[in-house]
Amino acid sequence: MTVDLNRLILGKSYNSTKVFRTAQHVVQAILLGVVVPALILLLIWDLTDNPNPVPGVVVIAGLVMLCFFFSYVFVVPDDLTSSATDRTLAIASKIFAYTSRGLTPEAALGASKIILSETIASAICFTDGKQVLASWGEDSAKCPAGTPVVLRTTLNVINSGEQSVFSRDASTETGGYFPRLRAGIVAPLTVRGHCVGTLELYYPRLGSIDMRQTALASGFADLISTQLASFELERQDELTARVELRALQSQVDPHFLFNTISTIVSLVRTEPDKARSLLIDFSNYYRQTLSDSDTLTTLEHEVEQGTRYINLMQARYGGGRLRVSVDIDFEVRDSMVPPFILQPLLENCIKHAQRETEPLSIRVRAFETDDGLEIIVEDDGIGMSEEVCAHLFEQHRREEPESITADGSIKRGCGLALFNVLQRIHFFYGEDSGMRVKSQEGVGTQVIVELNGDPHEPAPMKA
């Protein structure tokens, strides 16, 4: 990446101090190569009787050309390369300072200012494929963050992943932002082969866009894409660590472990067949929990894991306290889904939605939609207020996971499970998929998981 930007920036204006120093070197070399030979020639001419100056002029001309050649080949390129390298590193460092934690509106605005200063574009714009993240330059006030993407070229680049140049004067583009700027370049920002946004450079006219400008746009887009991919890897490593920690906590949870064993022991004499069945569920449940959490599984397999957990909980609380129904369309049973997205939702229902005396009913549904797959987990428990429901996925909920009590207040224990499920959905399916929560106090809660498009299967993690 640095090499490409070096080549691009080498063609732009250089640091004035650096160029002046280079010019001084050239002048000194020329004077040294002209004055000294001229003095020698005059001395020879004065000491000889040959009045013909032609041989001397030829010698001087050759020496002058040699000085020019030496200055051009040895002095200028080294100095310019050093200047371009310094400039490249400075630009990359500035952009990295903004985009190292993802492409947020603040990061996009900072990067826009840097890129505008390094090109002849009149305005810069970043989008996430759906809306404008930030813009800077001429008429940028008319294109604030949150403006929906309407530029046809942007939509085409999002779908194709290929950089494109447009011109309103050529009638190839009629919509969009910055109406007084008649041409532009739209470059894709890609992570793991998926276009996650665009970098857009706008110019007064199509003639302003040359090969250098298109190469600059491509270079900056590649640089930012690389940084976004690096951030995504860091984010996934952090997510994996948190998921593994959560799984480890669940594996050694003494309450769940001892209560389940006690339940099975109590059934050994009275209902040996049921005890044997629960023991098999218990063994399979922990075997699956210990398996690889970064490989897609079928929906049917995920439902089986959730059913094992429900069987253990029903044995503990009794069939009268906990009623569960599962309705999975046959067409979606083999659909690939992220592992460990159903069991945490069922666990939340049982731990945080039950009333003190009344039974709890849980219903699990899954069916095909126009965009993909939808999974719904709903209960008729205590529910929660609109205010609490609206803030379930906020940052402080993730750092200090909490749940809802019967009186609508908040206590620790719930938010991390929902956050982990949402993050796993985003990792495997992208930002177009997600999770919604609907709840009403005293009525119940509904969690809707939307899996749109095709999932992304990550490469196996190295030990």
Short mmCIF file of C-alpha atoms in Angstrom, two decimals:
data_model
loop_
_atom_site.label_atom_id
_atom_site.label_comp_id
_atom_site.label_asym_id
_atom_site.label_seq_id
_atom_site.Cartn_x
_atom_site.Cartn_y
_atom_site.Cartn_z
CA MET A 1 0.00 0.00 0.00
CA THR A 2 2.78 2.43 0.90
CA VAL A 3 4.55 1.78 -2.40
CA ASP A 4 1.43 2.64 -4.38
CA LEU A 5 0.89 5.88 -2.48
CA ASN A 6 4.57 6.75 -2.88
CA ARG A 7 4.19 6.54 -6.62
CA LEU A 8 1.01 8.61 -6.55
CA ILE A 9 2.25 11.31 -4.22
CA LEU A 10 5.52 11.60 -6.13
CA GLY A 11 3.53 13.22 -8.93
CA LYS A 12 2.04 15.92 -6.68
CA SER A 13 3.59 19.10 -5.27
CA TYR A 14 6.47 18.58 -2.91
CA ASN A 15 7.48 20.16 0.35
CA SER A 16 8.77 23.66 -0.53
CA THR A 17 11.79 23.47 1.79
CA LYS A 18 12.81 20.14 0.28
CA VAL A 19 12.49 21.41 -3.32
CA PHE A 20 14.49 24.56 -2.54
CA ARG A 21 17.26 22.49 -1.05
CA THR A 22 17.26 20.29 -4.17
CA ALA A 23 17.43 23.34 -6.46
CA GLN A 24 20.41 24.65 -4.52
CA HIS A 25 22.23 21.36 -5.05
CA VAL A 26 21.55 21.52 -8.80
CA VAL A 27 22.77 25.13 -9.12
CA GLN A 28 25.92 24.39 -7.15
CA ALA A 29 26.68 21.39 -9.35
CA ILE A 30 26.14 23.40 -12.54
CA LEU A 31 28.31 26.30 -11.39
CA LEU A 32 31.04 23.92 -10.35
CA GLY A 33 30.85 22.12 -13.69
CA VAL A 34 30.84 25.31 -15.81
CA VAL A 35 32.98 27.87 -14.02
CA VAL A 36 35.92 25.61 -13.20
CA PRO A 37 36.28 24.18 -16.77
CA ALA A 38 35.88 27.70 -18.18
CA LEU A 39 38.70 29.03 -16.04
CA ILE A 40 40.90 26.10 -17.05
CA LEU A 41 40.09 26.72 -20.73
CA LEU A 42 40.91 30.45 -20.46
CA LEU A 43 44.20 29.58 -18.79
CA ILE A 44 45.08 27.10 -21.55
CA TRP A 45 44.00 29.60 -24.21
CA ASP A 46 46.21 32.30 -22.71
CA LEU A 47 49.24 30.02 -22.51
CA THR A 48 48.98 28.67 -26.10
CA ASP A 49 49.15 30.23 -29.54
CA ASN A 50 46.00 28.39 -30.83
CA PRO A 51 43.23 31.00 -31.34
CA ASN A 52 40.57 28.45 -32.26
CA PRO A 53 38.00 28.24 -29.36
CA VAL A 54 35.91 25.41 -30.81
CA PRO A 55 37.65 22.50 -29.00
CA GLY A 56 37.34 24.35 -25.71
CA VAL A 57 33.64 25.07 -26.25
CA VAL A 58 33.01 21.42 -27.05
CA VAL A 59 34.76 20.38 -23.86
CA ILE A 60 32.76 22.87 -21.76
CA ALA A 61 29.46 21.78 -23.36
CA GLY A 62 30.21 18.16 -22.60
CA LEU A 63 31.05 18.94 -18.99
CA VAL A 64 27.86 21.00 -18.59
CA MET A 65 25.69 18.18 -19.97
CA LEU A 66 27.46 15.75 -17.67
CA CYS A 67 26.65 17.96 -14.67
CA PHE A 68 22.98 18.17 -15.68
CA PHE A 69 22.81 14.40 -16.12
CA PHE A 70 24.49 13.78 -12.77
CA SER A 71 22.10 16.16 -10.99
CA TYR A 72 19.00 14.64 -12.61
CA VAL A 73 19.94 10.99 -12.12
CA PHE A 74 21.64 11.04 -8.74
CA VAL A 75 20.46 14.12 -6.85
CA VAL A 76 16.81 14.71 -7.78
CA PRO A 77 15.30 11.17 -7.66
CA ASP A 78 16.77 10.35 -4.25
CA ASP A 79 15.54 13.60 -2.80
CA LEU A 80 12.08 13.25 -4.33
CA THR A 81 11.76 9.63 -3.24
CA SER A 82 12.66 10.59 0.31
CA SER A 83 10.11 13.41 0.23
CA ALA A 84 7.39 11.11 -1.13
CA THR A 85 8.13 8.44 1.47
CA ASP A 86 7.93 10.96 4.30
CA ARG A 87 4.69 12.33 2.89
CA THR A 88 3.18 8.87 2.49
CA LEU A 89 3.98 7.84 6.04
CA ALA A 90 2.59 11.10 7.38
CA ILE A 91 -0.69 10.71 5.46
CA ALA A 92 -1.10 7.05 6.42
CA SER A 93 -0.42 7.89 10.06
CA LYS A 94 -3.01 10.67 10.07
CA ILE A 95 -5.69 8.51 8.46
CA PHE A 96 -4.92 5.58 10.74
CA ALA A 97 -5.41 7.82 13.77
CA TYR A 98 -9.04 8.28 12.68
CA THR A 99 -9.96 4.88 11.21
CA SER A 100 -8.13 2.52 13.59
CA ARG A 101 -11.36 1.94 15.56
CA GLY A 102 -13.71 1.54 12.62
CA LEU A 103 -15.44 3.85 10.16
CA THR A 104 -17.53 6.01 12.47
CA PRO A 105 -18.94 9.41 11.42
CA GLU A 106 -16.16 11.11 13.39
CA ALA A 107 -13.49 8.97 11.72
CA ALA A 108 -14.99 9.60 8.28
CA LEU A 109 -14.97 13.36 8.84
CA GLY A 110 -11.32 13.37 9.92
CA ALA A 111 -10.27 11.22 6.95
CA SER A 112 -12.27 13.46 4.57
CA LYS A 113 -10.30 16.53 5.63
CA ILE A 114 -6.99 14.74 5.09
CA ILE A 115 -7.91 13.35 1.67
CA LEU A 116 -9.30 16.69 0.48
CA SER A 117 -5.96 18.36 1.24
CA GLU A 118 -4.06 15.72 -0.75
CA THR A 119 -6.14 15.82 -3.95
CA ILE A 120 -7.57 18.47 -6.26
CA ALA A 121 -11.12 17.34 -5.43
CA SER A 122 -13.61 20.00 -4.32
CA ALA A 123 -15.45 17.77 -1.84
CA ILE A 124 -15.06 14.39 -0.13
CA CYS A 125 -17.84 12.11 1.10
CA PHE A 126 -17.92 8.81 3.01
CA THR A 127 -20.95 6.50 3.10
CA ASP A 128 -21.72 3.17 4.75
CA GLY A 129 -23.68 2.06 1.69
CA LYS A 130 -26.99 3.27 3.13
CA GLN A 131 -26.35 6.80 4.33
CA VAL A 132 -23.69 9.49 4.41
CA LEU A 133 -21.25 9.19 7.31
CA ALA A 134 -19.49 12.51 6.74
CA SER A 135 -18.64 15.02 4.02
CA TRP A 136 -16.15 17.86 3.72
CA GLY A 137 -15.49 20.56 1.16
CA GLU A 138 -17.61 22.69 -1.14
CA ASP A 139 -21.34 22.62 -0.23
CA SER A 140 -20.72 19.92 2.39
CA ALA A 141 -23.35 21.58 4.60
CA LYS A 142 -25.94 20.40 2.07
CA CYS A 143 -24.83 16.79 2.58
CA PRO A 144 -24.90 16.19 6.36
CA ALA A 145 -24.32 12.86 8.08
CA GLY A 146 -27.41 10.67 7.86
CA THR A 147 -28.37 11.73 4.34
CA PRO A 148 -29.68 8.62 2.49
CA VAL A 149 -27.59 7.32 -0.40
CA VAL A 150 -29.31 8.23 -3.67
CA LEU A 151 -26.39 8.45 -6.09
CA ARG A 152 -26.91 5.72 -8.65
CA THR A 153 -23.16 5.26 -9.08
CA THR A 154 -22.75 4.68 -5.34
CA LEU A 155 -25.40 1.97 -5.36
CA ASN A 156 -23.74 0.31 -8.35
CA VAL A 157 -20.33 0.38 -6.64
CA ILE A 158 -21.83 -1.14 -3.48
CA ASN A 159 -23.20 -4.02 -5.54
CA SER A 160 -20.19 -4.54 -7.83
CA GLY A 161 -17.31 -3.63 -5.52
CA GLU A 162 -15.59 -1.85 -8.44
CA GLN A 163 -14.44 1.79 -8.53
CA SER A 164 -16.42 4.02 -10.89
CA VAL A 165 -16.25 7.53 -12.38
CA PHE A 166 -19.42 9.48 -13.15
CA SER A 167 -20.30 12.72 -14.93
CA ARG A 168 -23.58 14.59 -14.66
CA ASP A 169 -22.81 16.45 -17.88
CA ALA A 170 -22.66 13.11 -19.72
CA SER A 171 -26.13 12.27 -18.32
CA THR A 172 -24.78 9.19 -16.59
CA GLU A 173 -25.80 10.53 -13.19
CA THR A 174 -28.65 12.87 -12.33
CA GLY A 175 -29.07 12.47 -8.56
CA GLY A 176 -26.83 12.75 -5.56
CA TYR A 177 -25.16 15.44 -3.49
CA PHE A 178 -23.06 18.52 -4.36
CA PRO A 179 -25.15 19.48 -7.44
CA ARG A 180 -22.64 22.15 -8.54
CA LEU A 181 -19.87 19.55 -8.77
CA ARG A 182 -20.43 17.84 -12.09
CA ALA A 183 -18.19 14.76 -11.82
CA GLY A 184 -16.77 12.39 -9.27
CA ILE A 185 -15.03 9.15 -8.34
CA VAL A 186 -16.71 6.50 -6.16
CA ALA A 187 -14.31 3.94 -4.64
CA PRO A 188 -15.49 0.91 -2.61
CA LEU A 189 -14.38 0.19 0.96
CA THR A 190 -14.18 -3.58 1.36
CA VAL A 191 -13.73 -5.92 4.32
CA ARG A 192 -13.40 -9.69 3.76
CA GLY A 193 -14.59 -9.26 0.18
CA HIS A 194 -17.77 -7.38 1.15
CA CYS A 195 -18.31 -3.72 0.31
CA VAL A 196 -19.05 -1.93 3.60
CA GLY A 197 -19.08 1.64 2.31
CA THR A 198 -17.70 4.08 -0.23
CA LEU A 199 -15.16 6.88 -0.51
CA GLU A 200 -16.39 9.56 -2.94
CA LEU A 201 -14.37 12.42 -4.46
CA TYR A 202 -16.25 15.24 -6.24
CA TYR A 203 -14.83 17.59 -8.92
CA PRO A 204 -16.16 20.66 -10.79
CA ARG A 205 -15.99 18.90 -14.15
CA LEU A 206 -15.00 15.58 -15.70
CA GLY A 207 -11.82 17.09 -17.13
CA SER A 208 -10.46 17.49 -13.60
CA ILE A 209 -10.30 13.72 -13.20
CA ASP A 210 -7.11 12.20 -14.60
CA MET A 211 -5.26 8.96 -13.99
CA ARG A 212 -3.53 10.42 -10.95
CA GLN A 213 -6.85 11.30 -9.28
CA THR A 214 -8.38 7.89 -9.95
CA ALA A 215 -5.22 6.21 -8.66
CA LEU A 216 -5.28 8.39 -5.54
CA ALA A 217 -8.92 7.50 -4.89
CA SER A 218 -8.15 3.80 -5.28
CA GLY A 219 -5.06 4.07 -3.08
CA PHE A 220 -6.84 5.86 -0.25
CA ALA A 221 -9.78 3.44 -0.43
CA ASP A 222 -7.43 0.44 -0.26
CA LEU A 223 -5.56 1.97 2.67
CA ILE A 224 -8.76 2.58 4.64
CA SER A 225 -10.12 -0.86 3.72
CA THR A 226 -6.97 -2.48 5.09
CA GLN A 227 -7.34 -0.59 8.35
CA LEU A 228 -11.03 -1.51 8.61
CA ALA A 229 -10.18 -5.17 8.04
CA SER A 230 -7.54 -4.97 10.77
CA PHE A 231 -10.06 -3.43 13.14
CA GLU A 232 -12.58 -6.16 12.30
CA LEU A 233 -10.03 -8.84 13.15
CA GLU A 234 -9.27 -7.16 16.47
CA ARG A 235 -12.97 -6.84 17.20
CA GLN A 236 -13.56 -10.51 16.42
CA ASP A 237 -10.65 -11.56 18.62
CA GLU A 238 -12.15 -9.54 21.46
CA LEU A 239 -15.58 -11.02 20.79
CA THR A 240 -14.17 -14.55 20.71
CA ALA A 241 -12.45 -13.99 24.04
CA ARG A 242 -15.66 -12.69 25.61
CA VAL A 243 -17.75 -15.53 24.19
CA GLU A 244 -15.23 -18.09 25.42
CA LEU A 245 -15.24 -16.45 28.84
CA ARG A 246 -19.03 -16.53 28.93
CA ALA A 247 -19.03 -20.18 27.85
CA LEU A 248 -16.43 -21.01 30.49
CA GLN A 249 -18.52 -19.30 33.15
CA SER A 250 -21.55 -21.32 32.04
CA GLN A 251 -19.55 -24.55 32.01
CA VAL A 252 -18.41 -24.20 35.60
CA ASP A 253 -21.58 -22.54 36.94
CA PRO A 254 -21.95 -24.45 40.22
CA HIS A 255 -25.67 -23.74 40.50
CA PHE A 256 -26.52 -25.16 37.08
CA LEU A 257 -24.14 -28.08 37.49
CA PHE A 258 -25.18 -29.10 41.00
CA ASN A 259 -28.89 -28.52 40.44
CA THR A 260 -28.88 -30.63 37.28
CA ILE A 261 -26.94 -33.46 38.93
CA SER A 262 -29.23 -33.32 41.97
CA THR A 263 -32.28 -33.50 39.73
CA ILE A 264 -30.93 -36.53 37.87
CA VAL A 265 -29.97 -38.27 41.13
CA SER A 266 -33.45 -37.71 42.55
CA LEU A 267 -34.98 -39.42 39.48
CA VAL A 268 -32.67 -42.44 39.42
CA ARG A 269 -34.91 -44.53 41.70
CA THR A 270 -38.34 -43.09 40.92
CA GLU A 271 -38.00 -42.56 37.14
CA PRO A 272 -34.83 -44.32 35.92
CA ASP A 273 -35.70 -43.97 32.23
CA LYS A 274 -36.17 -40.23 32.58
CA ALA A 275 -32.94 -39.96 34.59
CA ARG A 276 -31.09 -41.83 31.84
CA SER A 277 -32.54 -39.50 29.19
CA LEU A 278 -31.58 -36.41 31.18
CA LEU A 279 -28.07 -37.72 31.69
CA ILE A 280 -27.68 -38.14 27.92
CA ASP A 281 -28.99 -34.59 27.36
CA PHE A 282 -26.63 -33.30 30.04
CA SER A 283 -23.63 -35.01 28.42
CA ASN A 284 -24.49 -33.88 24.90
CA TYR A 285 -25.18 -30.34 26.09
CA TYR A 286 -21.72 -29.93 27.59
CA ARG A 287 -20.04 -31.70 24.68
CA GLN A 288 -21.59 -29.18 22.30
CA THR A 289 -20.72 -26.28 24.58
CA LEU A 290 -17.06 -27.32 24.46
CA SER A 291 -17.02 -27.59 20.66
CA ASP A 292 -15.80 -24.95 18.18
CA SER A 293 -17.86 -21.78 18.51
CA ASP A 294 -16.66 -20.19 15.25
CA THR A 295 -18.14 -22.67 12.77
CA LEU A 296 -21.62 -22.39 11.31
CA THR A 297 -24.15 -25.05 12.26
CA THR A 298 -27.59 -26.03 10.96
CA LEU A 299 -30.71 -24.56 12.50
CA GLU A 300 -31.89 -28.07 13.34
CA HIS A 301 -28.68 -28.73 15.27
CA GLU A 302 -29.03 -25.41 17.10
CA VAL A 303 -32.63 -26.24 18.04
CA GLU A 304 -31.50 -29.63 19.38
CA GLN A 305 -28.99 -27.88 21.66
CA GLY A 306 -31.71 -25.54 22.87
CA THR A 307 -34.05 -28.46 23.46
CA ARG A 308 -31.46 -30.22 25.63
CA TYR A 309 -31.19 -27.14 27.80
CA ILE A 310 -34.99 -26.88 28.06
CA ASN A 311 -35.27 -30.56 29.04
CA LEU A 312 -32.81 -30.03 31.89
CA MET A 313 -34.65 -26.91 33.07
CA GLN A 314 -38.06 -28.59 32.89
CA ALA A 315 -36.76 -31.46 35.00
CA ARG A 316 -35.55 -28.94 37.55
CA TYR A 317 -38.61 -26.66 37.69
CA GLY A 318 -41.25 -29.22 36.73
CA GLY A 319 -43.34 -29.40 33.60
CA GLY A 320 -46.05 -27.29 35.18
CA ARG A 321 -43.76 -24.27 35.77
CA LEU A 322 -42.12 -24.25 32.35
CA ARG A 323 -43.92 -24.91 29.06
CA VAL A 324 -42.04 -24.70 25.75
CA SER A 325 -43.25 -25.13 22.17
CA VAL A 326 -41.06 -25.27 19.06
CA ASP A 327 -42.36 -24.55 15.56
CA ILE A 328 -39.65 -24.77 12.88
CA ASP A 329 -40.62 -24.75 9.20
CA PHE A 330 -39.29 -27.78 7.36
CA GLU A 331 -37.73 -25.60 4.63
CA VAL A 332 -35.34 -23.87 7.04
CA ARG A 333 -34.15 -26.80 9.14
CA ASP A 334 -30.92 -27.13 7.13
CA SER A 335 -30.24 -23.38 7.06
CA MET A 336 -26.78 -22.45 8.32
CA VAL A 337 -26.80 -20.27 11.42
CA PRO A 338 -24.23 -19.06 13.98
CA PRO A 339 -23.89 -21.45 16.91
CA PHE A 340 -25.04 -20.53 20.43
CA ILE A 341 -27.65 -17.97 19.41
CA LEU A 342 -30.75 -19.86 20.61
CA GLN A 343 -29.70 -21.28 23.98
CA PRO A 344 -28.70 -17.88 25.46
CA LEU A 345 -32.12 -16.47 24.52
CA LEU A 346 -33.89 -19.42 26.15
CA GLU A 347 -31.69 -19.03 29.22
CA ASN A 348 -32.63 -15.35 29.47
CA CYS A 349 -36.32 -16.25 29.36
CA ILE A 350 -36.01 -18.81 32.14
CA LYS A 351 -33.73 -16.77 34.39
CA HIS A 352 -35.23 -13.32 34.01
CA ALA A 353 -38.84 -13.60 32.81
CA GLN A 354 -40.38 -16.06 35.28
CA ARG A 355 -42.95 -14.90 37.79
CA GLU A 356 -42.75 -16.18 41.34
CA THR A 357 -45.77 -18.49 41.18
CA GLU A 358 -47.28 -18.52 37.69
CA PRO A 359 -45.95 -20.84 34.96
CA LEU A 360 -43.84 -19.49 32.11
CA SER A 361 -44.62 -20.29 28.47
CA ILE A 362 -41.89 -20.00 25.83
CA ARG A 363 -42.46 -20.33 22.10
CA VAL A 364 -39.71 -20.76 19.50
CA ARG A 365 -40.51 -20.18 15.82
CA ALA A 366 -38.37 -20.13 12.68
CA PHE A 367 -39.47 -19.51 9.12
CA GLU A 368 -38.24 -18.29 5.76
CA THR A 369 -38.60 -14.63 4.74
CA ASP A 370 -38.00 -12.73 1.51
CA ASP A 371 -34.57 -11.69 2.78
CA GLY A 372 -33.53 -14.90 4.50
CA LEU A 373 -34.43 -16.49 7.83
CA GLU A 374 -36.25 -15.25 10.92
CA ILE A 375 -36.12 -16.83 14.39
CA ILE A 376 -38.48 -15.65 17.13
CA VAL A 377 -38.21 -16.49 20.83
CA GLU A 378 -41.11 -15.15 22.88
CA ASP A 379 -42.38 -15.60 26.41
CA ASP A 380 -45.34 -14.49 28.51
CA GLY A 381 -43.19 -13.44 31.46
CA ILE A 382 -42.85 -10.21 33.39
CA GLY A 383 -41.68 -8.15 30.40
CA MET A 384 -39.89 -4.82 30.67
CA SER A 385 -40.53 -1.14 30.13
CA GLU A 386 -40.01 0.64 26.80
CA GLU A 387 -37.14 2.63 28.29
CA VAL A 388 -35.25 -0.48 29.41
CA CYS A 389 -35.97 -2.27 26.13
CA ALA A 390 -34.66 0.66 24.09
CA HIS A 391 -31.30 0.64 25.88
CA LEU A 392 -30.58 -3.10 25.97
CA PHE A 393 -27.68 -2.93 23.50
CA GLU A 394 -25.98 0.25 24.69
CA GLN A 395 -22.31 0.26 25.69
CA HIS A 396 -22.87 0.41 29.45
CA ARG A 397 -25.19 -2.60 29.23
CA ARG A 398 -22.38 -4.61 27.62
CA GLU A 399 -19.77 -3.62 30.15
CA GLU A 400 -22.09 -4.23 33.10
CA PRO A 401 -24.61 -6.87 31.97
CA GLU A 402 -27.96 -6.51 33.68
CA SER A 403 -31.48 -7.92 33.77
CA ILE A 404 -34.97 -6.78 34.67
CA THR A 405 -36.70 -7.50 37.95
CA ALA A 406 -40.42 -7.93 38.48
CA ASP A 407 -40.85 -4.26 39.38
CA GLY A 408 -39.16 -3.09 36.18
CA SER A 409 -35.86 -2.11 37.78
CA ILE A 410 -32.47 -3.28 36.53
CA LYS A 411 -30.14 -5.84 38.06
CA ARG A 412 -26.96 -7.49 36.84
CA GLY A 413 -27.05 -10.64 34.71
CA CYS A 414 -28.78 -10.25 31.32
CA GLY A 415 -27.26 -7.82 28.81
CA LEU A 416 -24.09 -9.72 27.93
CA ALA A 417 -26.01 -12.69 26.50
CA LEU A 418 -28.01 -10.48 24.11
CA PHE A 419 -24.91 -8.54 23.12
CA ASN A 420 -22.92 -11.70 22.36
CA VAL A 421 -25.73 -13.09 20.22
CA LEU A 422 -25.99 -9.83 18.27
CA GLN A 423 -22.23 -9.67 17.70
CA ARG A 424 -22.12 -13.24 16.44
CA ILE A 425 -24.96 -12.49 14.03
CA HIS A 426 -23.09 -9.46 12.68
CA PHE A 427 -19.86 -11.42 12.31
CA PHE A 428 -21.37 -14.30 10.34
CA TYR A 429 -24.10 -12.41 8.45
CA GLY A 430 -23.00 -8.77 8.38
CA GLU A 431 -24.65 -5.56 9.51
CA ASP A 432 -27.77 -6.16 7.39
CA SER A 433 -28.79 -8.87 9.85
CA GLY A 434 -29.53 -8.30 13.50
CA MET A 435 -31.86 -8.69 16.44
CA ARG A 436 -34.88 -6.74 17.70
CA VAL A 437 -36.52 -6.89 21.12
CA LYS A 438 -40.18 -6.10 21.79
CA SER A 439 -41.54 -6.17 25.30
CA GLN A 440 -44.45 -5.01 27.42
CA GLU A 441 -44.53 -5.04 31.18
CA GLY A 442 -46.78 -7.76 32.53
CA VAL A 443 -47.34 -9.25 29.06
CA GLY A 444 -44.02 -10.71 27.91
CA THR A 445 -41.00 -10.29 25.66
CA GLN A 446 -40.32 -11.15 22.03
CA VAL A 447 -36.80 -11.44 20.60
CA ILE A 448 -36.64 -11.44 16.80
CA VAL A 449 -33.45 -12.68 15.10
CA GLU A 450 -33.17 -11.69 11.43
CA LEU A 451 -30.57 -13.52 9.31
CA ASN A 452 -30.49 -11.93 5.85
CA GLY A 453 -28.47 -13.08 2.86
CA ASP A 454 -25.74 -15.69 2.82
CA PRO A 455 -23.54 -16.22 5.90
CA HIS A 456 -19.78 -15.71 5.93
CA GLU A 457 -17.78 -18.77 7.01
CA PRO A 458 -14.59 -17.52 8.73
CA ALA A 459 -11.24 -19.17 8.25
CA PRO A 460 -10.22 -21.54 11.07
CA MET A 461 -8.37 -19.74 13.82
CA LYS A 462 -4.76 -20.80 14.31
CA ALA A 463 -3.71 -21.99 17.71
#
